[in-house]
Coordinates of C-alpha atoms and ligand atoms in Angstrom, one line a residue:
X899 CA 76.9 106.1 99.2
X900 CA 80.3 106.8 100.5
X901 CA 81.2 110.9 100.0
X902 CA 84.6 111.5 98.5
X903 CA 85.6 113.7 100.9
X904 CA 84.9 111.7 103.6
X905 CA 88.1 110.8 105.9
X906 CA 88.9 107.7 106.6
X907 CA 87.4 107.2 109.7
X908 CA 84.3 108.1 108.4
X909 CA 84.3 105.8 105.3
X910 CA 85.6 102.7 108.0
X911 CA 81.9 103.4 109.6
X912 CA 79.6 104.2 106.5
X913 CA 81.3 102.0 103.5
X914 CA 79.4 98.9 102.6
X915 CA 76.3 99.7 104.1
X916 CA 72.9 99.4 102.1
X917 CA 71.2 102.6 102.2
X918 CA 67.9 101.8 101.0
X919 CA 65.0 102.8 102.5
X920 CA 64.1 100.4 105.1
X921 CA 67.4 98.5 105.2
X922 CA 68.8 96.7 108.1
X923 CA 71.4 99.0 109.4
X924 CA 74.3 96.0 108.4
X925 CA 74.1 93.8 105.6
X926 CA 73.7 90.9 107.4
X927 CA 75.4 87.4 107.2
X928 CA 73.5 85.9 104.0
X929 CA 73.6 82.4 104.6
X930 CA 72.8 80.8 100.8
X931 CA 74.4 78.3 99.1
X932 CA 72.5 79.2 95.8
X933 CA 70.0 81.5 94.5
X934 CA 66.4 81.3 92.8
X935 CA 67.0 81.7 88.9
X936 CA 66.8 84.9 87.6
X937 CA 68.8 87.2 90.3
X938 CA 72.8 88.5 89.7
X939 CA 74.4 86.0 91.4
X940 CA 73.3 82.3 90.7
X941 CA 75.6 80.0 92.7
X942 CA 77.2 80.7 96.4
X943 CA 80.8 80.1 95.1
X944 CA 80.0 83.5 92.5
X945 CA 79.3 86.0 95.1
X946 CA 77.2 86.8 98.3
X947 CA 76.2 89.8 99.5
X948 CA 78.2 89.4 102.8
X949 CA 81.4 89.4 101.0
X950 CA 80.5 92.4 98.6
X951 CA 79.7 94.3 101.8
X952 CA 82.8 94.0 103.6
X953 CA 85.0 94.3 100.1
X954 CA 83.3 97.5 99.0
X955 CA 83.7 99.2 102.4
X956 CA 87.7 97.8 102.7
X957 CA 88.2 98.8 98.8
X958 CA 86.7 102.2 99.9
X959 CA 89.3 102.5 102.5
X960 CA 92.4 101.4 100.4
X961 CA 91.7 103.0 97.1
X962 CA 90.3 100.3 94.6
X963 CA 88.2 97.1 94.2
X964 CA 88.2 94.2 96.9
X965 CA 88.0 90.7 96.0
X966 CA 87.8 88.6 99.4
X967 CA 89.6 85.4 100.0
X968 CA 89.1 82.4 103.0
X969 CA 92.6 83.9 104.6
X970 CA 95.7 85.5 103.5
X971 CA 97.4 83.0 102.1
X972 CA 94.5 82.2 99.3
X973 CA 94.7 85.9 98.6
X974 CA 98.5 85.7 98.0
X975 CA 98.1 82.5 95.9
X976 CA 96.1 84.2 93.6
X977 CA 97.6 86.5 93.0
X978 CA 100.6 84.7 92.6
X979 CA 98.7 82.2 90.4
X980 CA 97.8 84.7 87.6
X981 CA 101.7 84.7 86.9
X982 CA 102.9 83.2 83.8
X983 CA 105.4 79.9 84.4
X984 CA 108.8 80.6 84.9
X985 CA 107.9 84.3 86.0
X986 CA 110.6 86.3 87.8
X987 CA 109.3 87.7 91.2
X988 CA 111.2 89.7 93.6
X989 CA 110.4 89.2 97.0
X990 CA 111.4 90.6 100.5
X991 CA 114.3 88.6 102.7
X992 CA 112.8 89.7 105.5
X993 CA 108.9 88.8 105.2
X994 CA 105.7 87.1 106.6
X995 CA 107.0 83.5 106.9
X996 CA 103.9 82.3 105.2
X997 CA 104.8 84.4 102.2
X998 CA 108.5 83.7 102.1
X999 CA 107.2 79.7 102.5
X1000 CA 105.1 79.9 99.8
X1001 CA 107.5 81.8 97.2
X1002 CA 110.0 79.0 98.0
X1003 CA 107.6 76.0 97.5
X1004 CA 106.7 77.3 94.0
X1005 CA 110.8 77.8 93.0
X1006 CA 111.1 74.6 94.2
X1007 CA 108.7 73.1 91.6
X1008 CA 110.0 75.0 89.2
X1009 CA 106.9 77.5 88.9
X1010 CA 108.7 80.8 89.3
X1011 CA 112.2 81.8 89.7
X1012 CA 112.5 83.7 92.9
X1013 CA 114.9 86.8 93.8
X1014 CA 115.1 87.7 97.5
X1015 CA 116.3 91.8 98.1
X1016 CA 116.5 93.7 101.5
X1017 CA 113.4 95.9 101.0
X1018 CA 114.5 98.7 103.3
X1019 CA 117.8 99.3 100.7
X1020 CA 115.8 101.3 98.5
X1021 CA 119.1 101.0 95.7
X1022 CA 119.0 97.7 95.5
X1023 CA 115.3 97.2 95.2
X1024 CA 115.5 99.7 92.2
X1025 CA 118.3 97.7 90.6
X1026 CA 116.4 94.2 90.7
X1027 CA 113.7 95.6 88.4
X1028 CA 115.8 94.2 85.5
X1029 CA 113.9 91.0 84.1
X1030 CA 111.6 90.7 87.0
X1031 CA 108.0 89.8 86.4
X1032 CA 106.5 90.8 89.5
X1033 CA 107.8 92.8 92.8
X1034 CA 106.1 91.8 96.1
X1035 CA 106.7 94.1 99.0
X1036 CA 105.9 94.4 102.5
X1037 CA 106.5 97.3 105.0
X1038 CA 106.9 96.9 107.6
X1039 CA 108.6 94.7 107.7
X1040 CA 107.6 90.7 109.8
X1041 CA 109.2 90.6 112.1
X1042 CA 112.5 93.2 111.8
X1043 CA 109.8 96.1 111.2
X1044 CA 112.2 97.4 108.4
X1045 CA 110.4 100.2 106.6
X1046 CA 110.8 100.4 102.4
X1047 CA 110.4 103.4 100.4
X1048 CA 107.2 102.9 99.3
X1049 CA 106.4 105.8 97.5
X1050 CA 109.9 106.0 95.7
X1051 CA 110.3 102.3 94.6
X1052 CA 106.1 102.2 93.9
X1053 CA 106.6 104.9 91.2
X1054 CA 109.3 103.5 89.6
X1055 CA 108.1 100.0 89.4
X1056 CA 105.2 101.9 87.4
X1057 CA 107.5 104.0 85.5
X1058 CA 109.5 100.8 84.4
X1059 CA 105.7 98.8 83.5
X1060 CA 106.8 96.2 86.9
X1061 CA 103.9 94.8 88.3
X1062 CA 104.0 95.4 92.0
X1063 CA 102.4 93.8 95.1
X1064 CA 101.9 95.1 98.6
X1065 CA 100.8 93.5 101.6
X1066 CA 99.6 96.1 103.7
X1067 CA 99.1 93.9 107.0
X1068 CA 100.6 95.7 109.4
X1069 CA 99.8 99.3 108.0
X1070 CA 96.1 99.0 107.3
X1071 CA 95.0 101.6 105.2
X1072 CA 94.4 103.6 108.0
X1073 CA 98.6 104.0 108.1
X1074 CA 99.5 103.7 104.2
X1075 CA 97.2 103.4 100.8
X1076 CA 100.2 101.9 98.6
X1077 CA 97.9 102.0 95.6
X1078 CA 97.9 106.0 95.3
X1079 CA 101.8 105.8 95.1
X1080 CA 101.3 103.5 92.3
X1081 CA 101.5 99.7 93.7
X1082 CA 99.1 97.1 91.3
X1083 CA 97.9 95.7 94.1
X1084 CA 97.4 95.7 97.5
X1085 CA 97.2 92.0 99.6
X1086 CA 95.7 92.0 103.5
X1087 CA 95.7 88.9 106.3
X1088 CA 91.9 90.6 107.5
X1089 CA 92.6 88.0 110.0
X1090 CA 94.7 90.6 111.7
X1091 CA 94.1 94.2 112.8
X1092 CA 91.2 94.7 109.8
X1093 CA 89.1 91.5 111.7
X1094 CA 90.9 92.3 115.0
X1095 CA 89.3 90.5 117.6
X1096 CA 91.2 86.7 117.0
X1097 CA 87.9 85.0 115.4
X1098 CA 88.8 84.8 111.7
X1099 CA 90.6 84.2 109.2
X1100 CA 90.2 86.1 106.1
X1101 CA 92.0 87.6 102.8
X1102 CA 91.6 89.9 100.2
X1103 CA 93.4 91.4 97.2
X1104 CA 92.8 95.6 96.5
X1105 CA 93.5 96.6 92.9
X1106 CA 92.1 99.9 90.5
X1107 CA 92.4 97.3 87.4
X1108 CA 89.4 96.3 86.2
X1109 CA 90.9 93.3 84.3
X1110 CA 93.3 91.8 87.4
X1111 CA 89.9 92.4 89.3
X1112 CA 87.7 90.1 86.7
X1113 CA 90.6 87.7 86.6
X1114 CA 91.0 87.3 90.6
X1115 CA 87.2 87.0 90.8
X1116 CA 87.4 84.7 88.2
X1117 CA 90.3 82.7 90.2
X1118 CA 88.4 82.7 93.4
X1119 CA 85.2 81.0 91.4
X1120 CA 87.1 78.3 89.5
X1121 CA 89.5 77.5 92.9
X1122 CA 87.1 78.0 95.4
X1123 CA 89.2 80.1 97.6
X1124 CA 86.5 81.9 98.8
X1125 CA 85.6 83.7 102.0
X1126 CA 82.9 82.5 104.8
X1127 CA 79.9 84.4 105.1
X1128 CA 80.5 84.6 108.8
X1129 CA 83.9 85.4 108.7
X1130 CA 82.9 88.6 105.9
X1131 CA 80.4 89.5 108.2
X1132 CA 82.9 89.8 111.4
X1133 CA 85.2 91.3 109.4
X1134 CA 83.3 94.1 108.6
X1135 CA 81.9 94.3 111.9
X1136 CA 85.6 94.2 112.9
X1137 CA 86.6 97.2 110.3
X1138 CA 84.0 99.8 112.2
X1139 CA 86.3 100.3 114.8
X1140 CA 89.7 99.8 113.0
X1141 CA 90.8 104.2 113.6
X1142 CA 90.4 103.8 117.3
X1143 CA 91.3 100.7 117.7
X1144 CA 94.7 101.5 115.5
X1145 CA 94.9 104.8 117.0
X1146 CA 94.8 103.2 121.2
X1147 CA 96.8 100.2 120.4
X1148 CA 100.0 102.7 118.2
X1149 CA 99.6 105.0 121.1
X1150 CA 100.3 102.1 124.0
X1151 CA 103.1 100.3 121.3
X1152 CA 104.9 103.6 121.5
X1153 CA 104.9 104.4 125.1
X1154 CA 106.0 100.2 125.2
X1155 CA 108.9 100.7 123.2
X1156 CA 110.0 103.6 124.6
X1157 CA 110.2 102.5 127.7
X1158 CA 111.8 99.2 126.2
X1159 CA 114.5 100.9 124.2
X1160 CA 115.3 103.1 127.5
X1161 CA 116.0 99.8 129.6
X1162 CA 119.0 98.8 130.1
X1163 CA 118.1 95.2 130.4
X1164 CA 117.2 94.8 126.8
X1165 CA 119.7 95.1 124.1
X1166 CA 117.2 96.4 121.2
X1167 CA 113.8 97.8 120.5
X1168 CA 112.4 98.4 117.2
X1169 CA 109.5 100.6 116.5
X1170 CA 109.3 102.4 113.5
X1171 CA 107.7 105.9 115.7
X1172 CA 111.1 105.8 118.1
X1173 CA 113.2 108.9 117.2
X1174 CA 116.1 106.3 117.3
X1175 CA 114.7 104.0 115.1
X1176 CA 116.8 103.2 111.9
X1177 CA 113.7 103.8 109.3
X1178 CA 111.7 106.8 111.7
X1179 CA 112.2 109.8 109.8
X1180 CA 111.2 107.6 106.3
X1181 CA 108.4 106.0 108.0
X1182 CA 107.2 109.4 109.5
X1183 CA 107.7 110.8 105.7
X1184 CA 105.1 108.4 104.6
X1185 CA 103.2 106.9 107.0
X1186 CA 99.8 108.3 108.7
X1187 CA 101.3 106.5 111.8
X1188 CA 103.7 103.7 113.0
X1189 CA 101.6 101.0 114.1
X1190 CA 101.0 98.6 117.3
X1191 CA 103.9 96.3 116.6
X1192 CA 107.1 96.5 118.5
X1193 CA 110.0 94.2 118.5
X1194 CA 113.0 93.9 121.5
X1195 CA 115.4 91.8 122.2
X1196 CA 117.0 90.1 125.1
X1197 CA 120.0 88.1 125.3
X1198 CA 119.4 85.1 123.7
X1199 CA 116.7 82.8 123.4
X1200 CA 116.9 81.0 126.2
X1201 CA 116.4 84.3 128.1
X1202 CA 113.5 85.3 125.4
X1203 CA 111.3 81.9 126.5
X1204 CA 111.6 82.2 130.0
X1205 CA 110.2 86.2 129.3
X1206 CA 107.5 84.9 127.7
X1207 CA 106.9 82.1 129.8
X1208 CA 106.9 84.8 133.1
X1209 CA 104.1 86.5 131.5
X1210 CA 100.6 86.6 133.3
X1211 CA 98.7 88.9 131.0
X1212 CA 100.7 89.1 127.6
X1213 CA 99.2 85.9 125.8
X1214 CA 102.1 83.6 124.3
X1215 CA 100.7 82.7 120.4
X1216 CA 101.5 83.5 117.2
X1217 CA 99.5 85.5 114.9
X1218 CA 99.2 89.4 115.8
X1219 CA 96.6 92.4 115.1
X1220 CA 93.8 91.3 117.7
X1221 CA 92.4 93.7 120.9
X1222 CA 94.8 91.2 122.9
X1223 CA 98.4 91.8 123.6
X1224 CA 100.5 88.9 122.1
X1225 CA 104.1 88.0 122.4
X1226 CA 106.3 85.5 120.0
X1227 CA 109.5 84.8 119.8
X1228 CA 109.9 84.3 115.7
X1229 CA 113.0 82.2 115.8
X1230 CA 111.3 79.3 117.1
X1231 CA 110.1 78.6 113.5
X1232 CA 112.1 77.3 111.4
X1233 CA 113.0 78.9 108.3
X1234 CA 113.3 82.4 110.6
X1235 CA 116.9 82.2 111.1
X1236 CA 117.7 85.6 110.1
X1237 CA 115.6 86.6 113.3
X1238 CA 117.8 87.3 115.9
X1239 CA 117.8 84.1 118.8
X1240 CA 116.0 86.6 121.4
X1241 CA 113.9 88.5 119.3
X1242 CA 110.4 88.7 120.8
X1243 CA 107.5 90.4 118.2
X1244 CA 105.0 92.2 120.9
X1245 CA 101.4 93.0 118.6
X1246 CA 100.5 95.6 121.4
X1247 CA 96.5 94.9 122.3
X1248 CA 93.8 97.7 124.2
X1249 CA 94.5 96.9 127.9
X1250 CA 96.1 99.5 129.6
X1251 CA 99.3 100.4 129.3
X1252 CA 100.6 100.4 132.8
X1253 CA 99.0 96.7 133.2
X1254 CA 101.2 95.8 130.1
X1255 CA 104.5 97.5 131.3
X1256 CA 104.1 95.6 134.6
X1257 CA 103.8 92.1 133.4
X1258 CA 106.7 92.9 131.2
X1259 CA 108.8 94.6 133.5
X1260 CA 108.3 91.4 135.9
X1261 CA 108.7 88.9 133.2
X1262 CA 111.9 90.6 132.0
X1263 CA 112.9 90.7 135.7
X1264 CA 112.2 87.0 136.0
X1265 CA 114.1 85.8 132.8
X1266 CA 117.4 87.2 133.9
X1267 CA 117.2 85.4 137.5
Ligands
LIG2237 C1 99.2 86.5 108.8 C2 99.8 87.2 107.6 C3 99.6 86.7 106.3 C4 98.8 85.4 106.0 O1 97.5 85.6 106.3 P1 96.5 84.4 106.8 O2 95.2 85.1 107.0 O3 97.1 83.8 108.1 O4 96.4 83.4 105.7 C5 100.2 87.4 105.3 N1 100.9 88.5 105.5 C6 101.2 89.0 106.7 C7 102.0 90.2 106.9 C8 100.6 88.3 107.8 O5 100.9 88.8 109.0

């Protein structure tokens, strides 16, 4: 059983485990669609050990009670599901797409009414509490890296009885644990940095409520949005070395973005642990750590694809988190036309950081011939 005191390294190595005597040293992938009669469980769509395993080592890390999902977006649909109709939610303008995507589909059809704020103007986020049924944050920010006030607007949305989301993607626990400034819940893509290897996709919700916990459990049973065993199981195998993998991949991001916000060939670099950055001195107030995501521009983003397509060792794809370097230029989608033209999001891998600098510094070379 996990020690309180334990830091969070250690609980990212020891949570989840079964400690009986005996006991495989993981809880292994339990393949089962049902159970014999008699037993907790009953049916596969209930529960499986596999999933409990992973959630009670990631609710260990973040403060709470895990419920899995089969990927992100199932975890923010039911979340966003247990809403009443008509609900008033608040949302980030500059989000995961998927998020913003989703929270626009539901307005559409009349679901929810939807209010989008700049997250990083702390005033204004306080001022759209007024008649708002639920306040969905993210920080940082996808894909501007924007940093909100967490532990300011967290309290207040407490204070004013506002239930409040977080999706703490980027952060991981291992950088923020929104739920001990106050937040309802926390969301994760695990498919990112918690699974970090690129072979999953998984979800899950982190709350201290018993009740929202029953009723997302409850959710996940009647809709089915549940996780695969295999996927649990990787994810937790992936969450064993989340502090050194965070810790190597924040270290290269910064050395990358300082070097890309000294060069004169690119016209912006944002990284929340540059002394320049906009949001530093608030992100280094309450954050354990700035992350491996840096975002830089280039002229436009004609010069921004022939960058990426120069690259030999930075892999072209969306999606970030994994022990790869990736590179994506967000305006490409549409509905990411706030994003500047030549904005490229680099989710900064484990390969060494001088390899990395020199396939940038010759793809940036190469876009501006
Ligand atoms: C990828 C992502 C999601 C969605 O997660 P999936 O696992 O792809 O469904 C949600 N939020 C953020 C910040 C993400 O990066």
């Amino acid at each position: 059983m996990a020690d309180r005191n334990w830091r969070t390294e250690t609980i990212a190595v020891t949570a989840g485990r079964d400690e009986s005597p005996g006991a495989p040293m993981n809880v292994p992938p339990t393949f089962s669609s049902t159970y014999r009669d008699g037993g907790t469980i009953g049916y596969g769509r209930y529960g499986n050990p596999t999933w409990s395993a992973f959630e009670e080592a990631l609710g260990a890390l973040e403060g709470g009670e895990a419920i899995a999902f089969s990927s992100g977006q199932a975890a923010t649909t039911a979340v966003l599901s247990g809403l009443p109709a008509k609900a008033a939610v608040v949302a980030p303008i500059d989000s995961y797409l998927g998020t913003r995507g989703l929270l626009s589909r539901l307005e559409a059809r009349g679901r929810l009414r939807l209010r989008l704020i700049d997250v990083t103007d702390t005033n204004a986020v306080l001022a759209s509490f007024a008649g708002a049924d639920l306040l969905w944050l993210e920080s940082p920010t996808n894909p501007m890296l924007g940093i909100a006030e967490l532990p300011v607007i967290l309290a207040a949305a407490r204070e004013a009885g506002l239930t409040s989301v977080v999706d703490n993607t980027f952060a991981t626990p291992l950088l923020q644990r929104p739920l001990t400034w106050g937040a309802s819940a926390v969301v994760h893509s695990a498919t990112k940095y918690l699974g970090g290897h690129s072979d999953l996709l998984l979800g899950a919700v982190i709350t201290t409520d018993v009740g929202r916990r029953q009723q997302l459990v409850e959710q996940r049973s009647n809709e089915g949005s549940i996780p695969g065993v295999m996927e649990a199981y990787l994810a937790l195998r992936g969450l064993r070395t989340l502090a050194v993998r965070m810790a190597q991949q924040a270290r290269t991001a910064a050395e990358l973005a300082r070097r890309l916000h000294g060069d004169p060939r690119i016209s912006m670099a944002r990284y929340p642990g540059l002394r320049s950055d906009p949001h530093h001195r608030r992100a280094r107030a309450q954050m354990d750590g700035f992350g491996a995501v840096v975002a830089f521009e280039v002229a436009d983003g004609g010069a921004a694809d022939r960058l990426v397509s120069a690259l030999r060792l930075i892999v072209p794809t969306t999606s970030l988190g994994g022990v790869e370097t990736t590179i994506e230029r967000r305006a490409r989608w549409s509905g990411e036309e706030r994003v500047p033209a030549g904005l490229l999001r680099l989710s900064v891998g484990l390969e060494h950081v001088e390899d990395l600098w020199e396939d940038l510094d010759q793809a940036i070379a190469g876009s501006r011939a």
